[in-house]
mmCIF file of C-alpha atoms and ligand atoms in Angstrom:
data_model
loop_
_atom_site.group_PDB
_atom_site.id
_atom_site.type_symbol
_atom_site.label_atom_id
_atom_site.label_comp_id
_atom_site.label_asym_id
_atom_site.label_seq_id
_atom_site.Cartn_x
_atom_site.Cartn_y
_atom_site.Cartn_z
ATOM 1 C CA MET C 22 92.174 76.825 68.862
ATOM 2 C CA GLU C 23 95.678 75.557 69.540
ATOM 3 C CA ILE C 24 96.524 75.338 73.242
ATOM 4 C CA VAL C 25 100.201 75.334 74.204
ATOM 5 C CA ILE C 26 100.940 74.763 77.887
ATOM 6 C CA ALA C 27 104.370 76.061 78.906
ATOM 7 C CA HIS C 28 106.013 75.198 82.222
ATOM 8 C CA ASP C 29 106.326 78.727 83.488
ATOM 9 C CA TYR C 30 106.169 82.422 82.629
ATOM 10 C CA GLU C 31 109.624 82.441 81.080
ATOM 11 C CA GLU C 32 108.854 79.589 78.718
ATOM 12 C CA MET C 33 105.451 81.111 77.891
ATOM 13 C CA SER C 34 107.190 84.388 76.995
ATOM 14 C CA LYS C 35 109.793 82.653 74.824
ATOM 15 C CA ILE C 36 107.197 80.642 72.913
ATOM 16 C CA SER C 37 104.957 83.643 72.296
ATOM 17 C CA ALA C 38 107.876 85.884 71.245
ATOM 18 C CA GLY C 39 108.992 83.090 68.919
ATOM 19 C CA LEU C 40 105.577 83.074 67.242
ATOM 20 C CA ILE C 41 105.647 86.862 66.790
ATOM 21 C CA ALA C 42 109.215 86.709 65.444
ATOM 22 C CA ALA C 43 108.205 83.973 62.975
ATOM 23 C CA GLN C 44 105.396 86.214 61.710
ATOM 24 C CA ILE C 45 107.807 89.140 61.215
ATOM 25 C CA ARG C 46 110.394 86.960 59.484
ATOM 26 C CA LYS C 47 107.729 85.586 57.144
ATOM 27 C CA LYS C 48 106.288 89.013 56.333
ATOM 28 C CA HIS C 49 108.634 91.918 57.038
ATOM 29 C CA ASP C 50 105.865 94.490 56.818
ATOM 30 C CA SER C 51 103.490 92.628 59.128
ATOM 31 C CA VAL C 52 100.785 94.560 60.915
ATOM 32 C CA LEU C 53 100.820 93.553 64.582
ATOM 33 C CA GLY C 54 98.114 94.108 67.160
ATOM 34 C CA LEU C 55 99.752 94.628 70.555
ATOM 35 C CA ALA C 56 98.646 94.366 74.176
ATOM 36 C CA THR C 57 99.880 95.831 77.459
ATOM 37 C CA GLY C 58 99.993 94.445 81.009
ATOM 38 C CA ASP C 59 102.151 92.146 83.099
ATOM 39 C CA THR C 60 101.470 89.166 80.843
ATOM 40 C CA PRO C 61 103.099 90.362 77.595
ATOM 41 C CA SER C 62 106.019 92.230 79.187
ATOM 42 C CA GLY C 63 108.147 89.037 79.243
ATOM 43 C CA THR C 64 107.255 88.438 75.604
ATOM 44 C CA TYR C 65 108.398 91.970 74.732
ATOM 45 C CA LYS C 66 111.632 91.464 76.680
ATOM 46 C CA GLU C 67 112.341 88.395 74.568
ATOM 47 C CA LEU C 68 111.502 90.314 71.360
ATOM 48 C CA VAL C 69 114.001 92.995 72.427
ATOM 49 C CA ARG C 70 116.608 90.260 72.945
ATOM 50 C CA LEU C 71 115.834 88.813 69.502
ATOM 51 C CA HIS C 72 116.268 92.292 68.009
ATOM 52 C CA LYS C 73 119.548 93.029 69.791
ATOM 53 C CA GLU C 74 121.172 89.606 69.592
ATOM 54 C CA GLU C 75 119.672 88.077 66.474
ATOM 55 C CA GLY C 76 118.873 91.139 64.395
ATOM 56 C CA LEU C 77 115.092 90.731 64.303
ATOM 57 C CA ASP C 78 114.044 93.692 62.158
ATOM 58 C CA PHE C 79 110.967 95.731 63.073
ATOM 59 C CA SER C 80 111.659 98.581 60.659
ATOM 60 C CA LYS C 81 108.808 97.762 58.289
ATOM 61 C CA ILE C 82 106.143 96.633 60.727
ATOM 62 C CA LYS C 83 103.115 98.623 61.781
ATOM 63 C CA SER C 84 101.486 98.072 65.159
ATOM 64 C CA PHE C 85 98.130 98.893 66.672
ATOM 65 C CA ASN C 86 97.594 98.665 70.410
ATOM 66 C CA LEU C 87 94.374 97.383 71.863
ATOM 67 C CA ASP C 88 93.445 100.061 74.340
ATOM 68 C CA GLU C 89 94.203 103.133 76.435
ATOM 69 C CA TYR C 90 92.787 104.968 79.459
ATOM 70 C CA ILE C 91 90.761 108.059 78.648
ATOM 71 C CA GLY C 92 92.205 111.125 80.327
ATOM 72 C CA LEU C 93 95.835 110.005 80.447
ATOM 73 C CA ALA C 94 98.245 111.825 78.135
ATOM 74 C CA PRO C 95 100.636 109.622 76.146
ATOM 75 C CA LEU C 96 103.573 110.566 78.411
ATOM 76 C CA HIS C 97 101.706 109.751 81.635
ATOM 77 C CA PRO C 98 103.595 106.893 83.365
ATOM 78 C CA ASN C 99 100.377 104.868 83.747
ATOM 79 C CA SER C 100 99.326 105.285 80.135
ATOM 80 C CA TYR C 101 99.610 102.384 77.744
ATOM 81 C CA ASN C 102 101.456 104.647 75.306
ATOM 82 C CA TYR C 103 104.150 105.019 77.944
ATOM 83 C CA PHE C 104 104.118 101.270 78.697
ATOM 84 C CA MET C 105 104.741 100.476 75.030
ATOM 85 C CA GLN C 106 107.596 102.981 74.788
ATOM 86 C CA GLU C 107 109.280 101.670 77.923
ATOM 87 C CA ASN C 108 108.725 97.953 77.370
ATOM 88 C CA LEU C 109 109.193 97.662 73.628
ATOM 89 C CA PHE C 110 109.380 100.549 71.185
ATOM 90 C CA LYS C 111 112.387 102.386 72.596
ATOM 91 C CA HIS C 112 114.450 99.178 72.552
ATOM 92 C CA ILE C 113 113.757 98.089 68.962
ATOM 93 C CA ASN C 114 113.776 99.686 65.516
ATOM 94 C CA THR C 115 110.100 100.340 64.909
ATOM 95 C CA VAL C 116 109.324 103.614 63.114
ATOM 96 C CA PRO C 117 107.422 105.963 65.488
ATOM 97 C CA ALA C 118 104.914 106.918 62.772
ATOM 98 C CA ASN C 119 103.976 103.241 62.504
ATOM 99 C CA GLU C 120 103.362 102.739 66.247
ATOM 100 C CA PHE C 121 99.660 103.297 66.806
ATOM 101 C CA VAL C 122 98.335 103.402 70.378
ATOM 102 C CA PRO C 123 94.921 104.940 71.122
ATOM 103 C CA GLN C 124 95.248 108.503 72.367
ATOM 104 C CA GLY C 125 93.760 108.833 75.826
ATOM 105 C CA ASN C 126 93.704 112.624 75.893
ATOM 106 C CA THR C 127 91.912 113.126 72.590
ATOM 107 C CA ASP C 128 89.247 115.866 72.580
ATOM 108 C CA ASP C 129 86.833 113.657 70.705
ATOM 109 C CA PRO C 130 87.116 109.968 71.681
ATOM 110 C CA GLU C 131 84.328 108.863 69.338
ATOM 111 C CA GLU C 132 85.892 110.461 66.308
ATOM 112 C CA PHE C 133 89.241 109.060 67.360
ATOM 113 C CA CYS C 134 87.795 105.518 67.502
ATOM 114 C CA ALA C 135 86.452 105.801 63.937
ATOM 115 C CA TRP C 136 89.851 107.139 62.774
ATOM 116 C CA TYR C 137 91.642 104.242 64.488
ATOM 117 C CA GLU C 138 89.452 101.646 62.755
ATOM 118 C CA GLN C 139 90.122 103.416 59.457
ATOM 119 C CA LYS C 140 93.884 103.343 60.051
ATOM 120 C CA ILE C 141 93.778 99.581 60.690
ATOM 121 C CA LEU C 142 91.873 99.130 57.418
ATOM 122 C CA GLU C 143 94.322 101.345 55.502
ATOM 123 C CA ALA C 144 97.218 99.277 56.881
ATOM 124 C CA GLY C 145 95.604 96.221 55.303
ATOM 125 C CA GLY C 146 94.236 94.744 58.540
ATOM 126 C CA ILE C 147 96.063 93.095 61.425
ATOM 127 C CA ASP C 148 98.155 90.018 60.578
ATOM 128 C CA LEU C 149 98.783 88.870 64.148
ATOM 129 C CA GLN C 150 96.922 90.154 67.183
ATOM 130 C CA VAL C 151 98.517 89.644 70.616
ATOM 131 C CA LEU C 152 96.114 89.444 73.568
ATOM 132 C CA GLY C 153 96.158 89.001 77.330
ATOM 133 C CA ILE C 154 93.050 88.129 79.319
ATOM 134 C CA GLY C 155 91.458 89.706 82.386
ATOM 135 C CA ARG C 156 90.281 87.731 85.408
ATOM 136 C CA ASN C 157 86.739 88.400 84.213
ATOM 137 C CA GLY C 158 87.524 86.932 80.788
ATOM 138 C CA HIS C 159 87.883 90.251 78.977
ATOM 139 C CA ILE C 160 90.080 90.731 75.907
ATOM 140 C CA ALA C 161 91.321 94.291 75.490
ATOM 141 C CA PHE C 162 88.825 96.218 77.665
ATOM 142 C CA ASN C 163 85.794 94.378 76.321
ATOM 143 C CA GLU C 164 84.177 93.829 79.673
ATOM 144 C CA PRO C 165 81.513 91.151 80.293
ATOM 145 C CA GLY C 166 78.389 91.970 78.280
ATOM 146 C CA SER C 167 80.265 93.674 75.429
ATOM 147 C CA SER C 168 78.839 92.912 72.019
ATOM 148 C CA LEU C 169 80.815 90.207 70.264
ATOM 149 C CA ALA C 170 80.473 92.357 67.122
ATOM 150 C CA SER C 171 81.768 95.539 68.790
ATOM 151 C CA ARG C 172 84.286 97.872 67.151
ATOM 152 C CA THR C 173 86.760 100.359 68.640
ATOM 153 C CA ARG C 174 84.820 102.530 71.067
ATOM 154 C CA VAL C 175 84.642 104.070 74.519
ATOM 155 C CA LYS C 176 83.911 101.625 77.367
ATOM 156 C CA ALA C 177 83.425 101.962 81.120
ATOM 157 C CA LEU C 178 85.626 99.590 83.132
ATOM 158 C CA ALA C 179 84.153 96.821 85.284
ATOM 159 C CA GLN C 180 84.812 96.973 89.035
ATOM 160 C CA LYS C 181 87.011 93.842 88.901
ATOM 161 C CA THR C 182 89.247 95.441 86.266
ATOM 162 C CA ILE C 183 89.487 98.680 88.253
ATOM 163 C CA GLU C 184 90.559 96.645 91.304
ATOM 164 C CA ASP C 185 93.079 94.599 89.287
ATOM 165 C CA ASN C 186 94.615 97.651 87.634
ATOM 166 C CA SER C 187 94.738 99.764 90.803
ATOM 167 C CA ARG C 188 98.096 98.114 91.581
ATOM 168 C CA PHE C 189 99.678 100.473 89.047
ATOM 169 C CA PHE C 190 98.159 103.630 90.604
ATOM 170 C CA GLU C 191 98.689 105.348 93.952
ATOM 171 C CA SER C 192 95.070 104.724 94.925
ATOM 172 C CA ILE C 193 92.066 102.995 93.400
ATOM 173 C CA ASP C 194 90.367 106.387 92.932
ATOM 174 C CA GLN C 195 93.032 107.339 90.409
ATOM 175 C CA VAL C 196 92.178 104.499 88.007
ATOM 176 C CA PRO C 197 90.375 106.070 85.035
ATOM 177 C CA ARG C 198 86.803 104.766 84.680
ATOM 178 C CA PHE C 199 86.687 105.086 80.910
ATOM 179 C CA VAL C 200 88.877 103.681 78.163
ATOM 180 C CA ILE C 201 89.203 103.493 74.405
ATOM 181 C CA THR C 202 89.307 99.854 73.334
ATOM 182 C CA MET C 203 89.288 97.867 70.135
ATOM 183 C CA GLY C 204 86.058 95.874 69.951
ATOM 184 C CA VAL C 205 85.657 92.106 69.912
ATOM 185 C CA GLY C 206 84.721 92.391 66.235
ATOM 186 C CA THR C 207 87.892 94.400 65.536
ATOM 187 C CA ILE C 208 89.977 91.690 67.225
ATOM 188 C CA LEU C 209 88.231 88.869 65.350
ATOM 189 C CA ASP C 210 89.119 90.566 62.043
ATOM 190 C CA ALA C 211 92.827 89.855 62.664
ATOM 191 C CA ARG C 212 94.188 87.067 60.451
ATOM 192 C CA LYS C 213 95.834 85.276 63.377
ATOM 193 C CA ILE C 214 95.494 85.671 67.118
ATOM 194 C CA LEU C 215 97.895 84.859 69.949
ATOM 195 C CA LEU C 216 96.559 84.966 73.512
ATOM 196 C CA VAL C 217 98.987 84.663 76.427
ATOM 197 C CA ALA C 218 98.063 84.048 80.056
ATOM 198 C CA ASN C 219 99.922 83.139 83.205
ATOM 199 C CA GLY C 220 99.267 82.597 86.886
ATOM 200 C CA LYS C 221 96.632 80.928 89.043
ATOM 201 C CA LYS C 222 94.475 84.072 88.990
ATOM 202 C CA LYS C 223 93.796 83.527 85.267
ATOM 203 C CA ALA C 224 92.966 79.781 85.546
ATOM 204 C CA GLU C 225 89.199 80.189 85.841
ATOM 205 C CA ALA C 226 88.946 82.699 82.979
ATOM 206 C CA CYS C 227 91.069 80.427 80.768
ATOM 207 C CA ALA C 228 88.940 77.358 81.486
ATOM 208 C CA LYS C 229 85.813 79.368 80.679
ATOM 209 C CA PHE C 230 86.960 80.849 77.392
ATOM 210 C CA ILE C 231 88.682 77.718 76.070
ATOM 211 C CA GLU C 232 86.232 75.023 77.189
ATOM 212 C CA GLY C 233 83.039 76.889 78.063
ATOM 213 C CA PRO C 234 80.293 78.260 75.824
ATOM 214 C CA VAL C 235 80.671 81.302 73.561
ATOM 215 C CA THR C 236 79.151 84.130 75.542
ATOM 216 C CA SER C 237 79.415 87.900 75.763
ATOM 217 C CA GLN C 238 79.818 87.358 79.527
ATOM 218 C CA VAL C 239 83.348 86.062 78.808
ATOM 219 C CA THR C 240 84.405 88.049 75.778
ATOM 220 C CA ALA C 241 87.549 85.926 75.178
ATOM 221 C CA SER C 242 85.202 83.015 74.369
ATOM 222 C CA ALA C 243 84.491 84.780 71.039
ATOM 223 C CA LEU C 244 87.932 83.536 69.973
ATOM 224 C CA GLN C 245 86.296 80.112 69.511
ATOM 225 C CA LEU C 246 84.748 81.626 66.372
ATOM 226 C CA HIS C 247 88.175 82.422 64.877
ATOM 227 C CA PRO C 248 89.998 79.775 62.792
ATOM 228 C CA PHE C 249 93.613 80.692 63.703
ATOM 229 C CA VAL C 250 94.043 81.210 67.435
ATOM 230 C CA THR C 251 97.032 80.053 69.488
ATOM 231 C CA VAL C 252 96.809 80.235 73.269
ATOM 232 C CA VAL C 253 100.067 80.037 75.218
ATOM 233 C CA LEU C 254 99.549 79.424 78.939
ATOM 234 C CA ASP C 255 101.791 78.614 81.846
ATOM 235 C CA GLU C 256 100.912 75.594 83.992
ATOM 236 C CA GLU C 257 99.097 77.683 86.603
ATOM 237 C CA ALA C 258 96.850 79.415 84.083
ATOM 238 C CA ALA C 259 96.132 75.999 82.515
ATOM 239 C CA SER C 260 95.390 74.333 85.855
ATOM 240 C CA ALA C 261 91.571 74.376 85.557
ATOM 241 C CA LEU C 262 91.430 72.998 81.988
ATOM 242 C CA GLN C 263 89.649 69.647 81.563
ATOM 243 C CA ARG C 264 91.448 68.479 78.415
ATOM 244 C CA LYS C 265 95.061 69.205 79.325
ATOM 245 C CA GLU C 266 96.240 65.746 78.251
ATOM 246 C CA TYR C 267 94.793 66.236 74.785
ATOM 247 C CA TYR C 268 96.446 69.653 74.335
ATOM 248 C CA ASN C 269 99.782 68.302 75.581
ATOM 249 C CA TRP C 270 99.605 65.296 73.265
ATOM 250 C CA ILE C 271 99.124 67.634 70.279
ATOM 251 C CA ARG C 272 101.954 69.896 71.478
ATOM 252 C CA ASP C 273 104.298 66.903 71.858
ATOM 253 C CA HIS C 274 103.331 65.387 68.485
ATOM 254 C CA LYS C 275 103.243 68.626 66.552
ATOM 255 C CA GLN C 276 105.294 67.359 63.632
ATOM 256 C CA LEU C 277 103.036 64.341 63.228
ATOM 257 C CA VAL C 278 99.932 66.540 63.481
ATOM 258 C CA GLN C 279 101.301 69.013 60.923
ATOM 259 C CA LYS C 280 102.063 66.168 58.533
ATOM 260 C CA LYS C 281 98.534 64.779 58.877
ATOM 261 C CA ILE C 282 96.703 68.067 58.505
ATOM 262 C CA GLY C 283 99.133 69.580 56.013
ATOM 263 C CA ARG C 284 100.014 72.782 57.930
HETATM 264 P P1 PGA A 321 97.652 91.604 82.862
HETATM 265 O O1 PGA A 321 96.308 92.179 82.222
HETATM 266 O O2 PGA A 321 98.478 91.083 81.741
HETATM 267 O O3 PGA A 321 98.303 92.767 83.558
HETATM 268 O O4 PGA A 321 97.248 90.508 83.815
HETATM 269 C C1 PGA A 321 95.625 91.433 81.281
HETATM 270 C C2 PGA A 321 94.274 92.045 80.956
HETATM 271 O O5 PGA A 321 93.610 92.605 81.836
HETATM 272 O O6 PGA A 321 93.850 91.939 79.789
#
């Protein structure tokens, strides 16, 4: 796991957008896994800038979003479909038919989940999966106790997540209790993974998943089992890490490290 500690949210967003842009430039028809939330919105803003000012071309990419609330139609302002349209898709040149976000108002969520997994397979699998992390250590909506082998399915949200996400709704009672989410196993199938996190409120979860044991109680810790994970944190999110000096030394000597390990 490569840990990159940025000074602040802006730098974190620039670094993570740079990694996504590098993936797209290397493989024009990359399949991206995308996340929603406050964390990646700065990254998406920077991707929009790269598209508008530097011509970053999204016309051949496919994207699959991690999750969606059950019961919210795609045009609902609190849906993740809507978030993706507003924060990214409508500002860049992705092809709508290639923008996959789980459908929260499907009649048959279980069948939908199987279809979604199939679509990811047919696309050739995800090249780069972008993730945020919840205060309880979740990735996507894989709440504590989720199987580390889980696939896309329906999940009930944990109380902590409902409280965290209530800031987007008029009242906490309006937060949907159920979601469609990619599983931990689905996420681990991606060829590369990029997790972004910022703010003091994420410090404990970051320390646990980066330096603690692999456990279904902190589903992000499953990323320790994946060979190509980059974590980009701001200083606040990194504040509880024990080995900060080591990560910073590697970041500051990257060229030397790349030469030694041949990457
Ligand atoms: P946030 O959500 O980016 O809005 O903090 C992250 C998450 O819950 O996965």
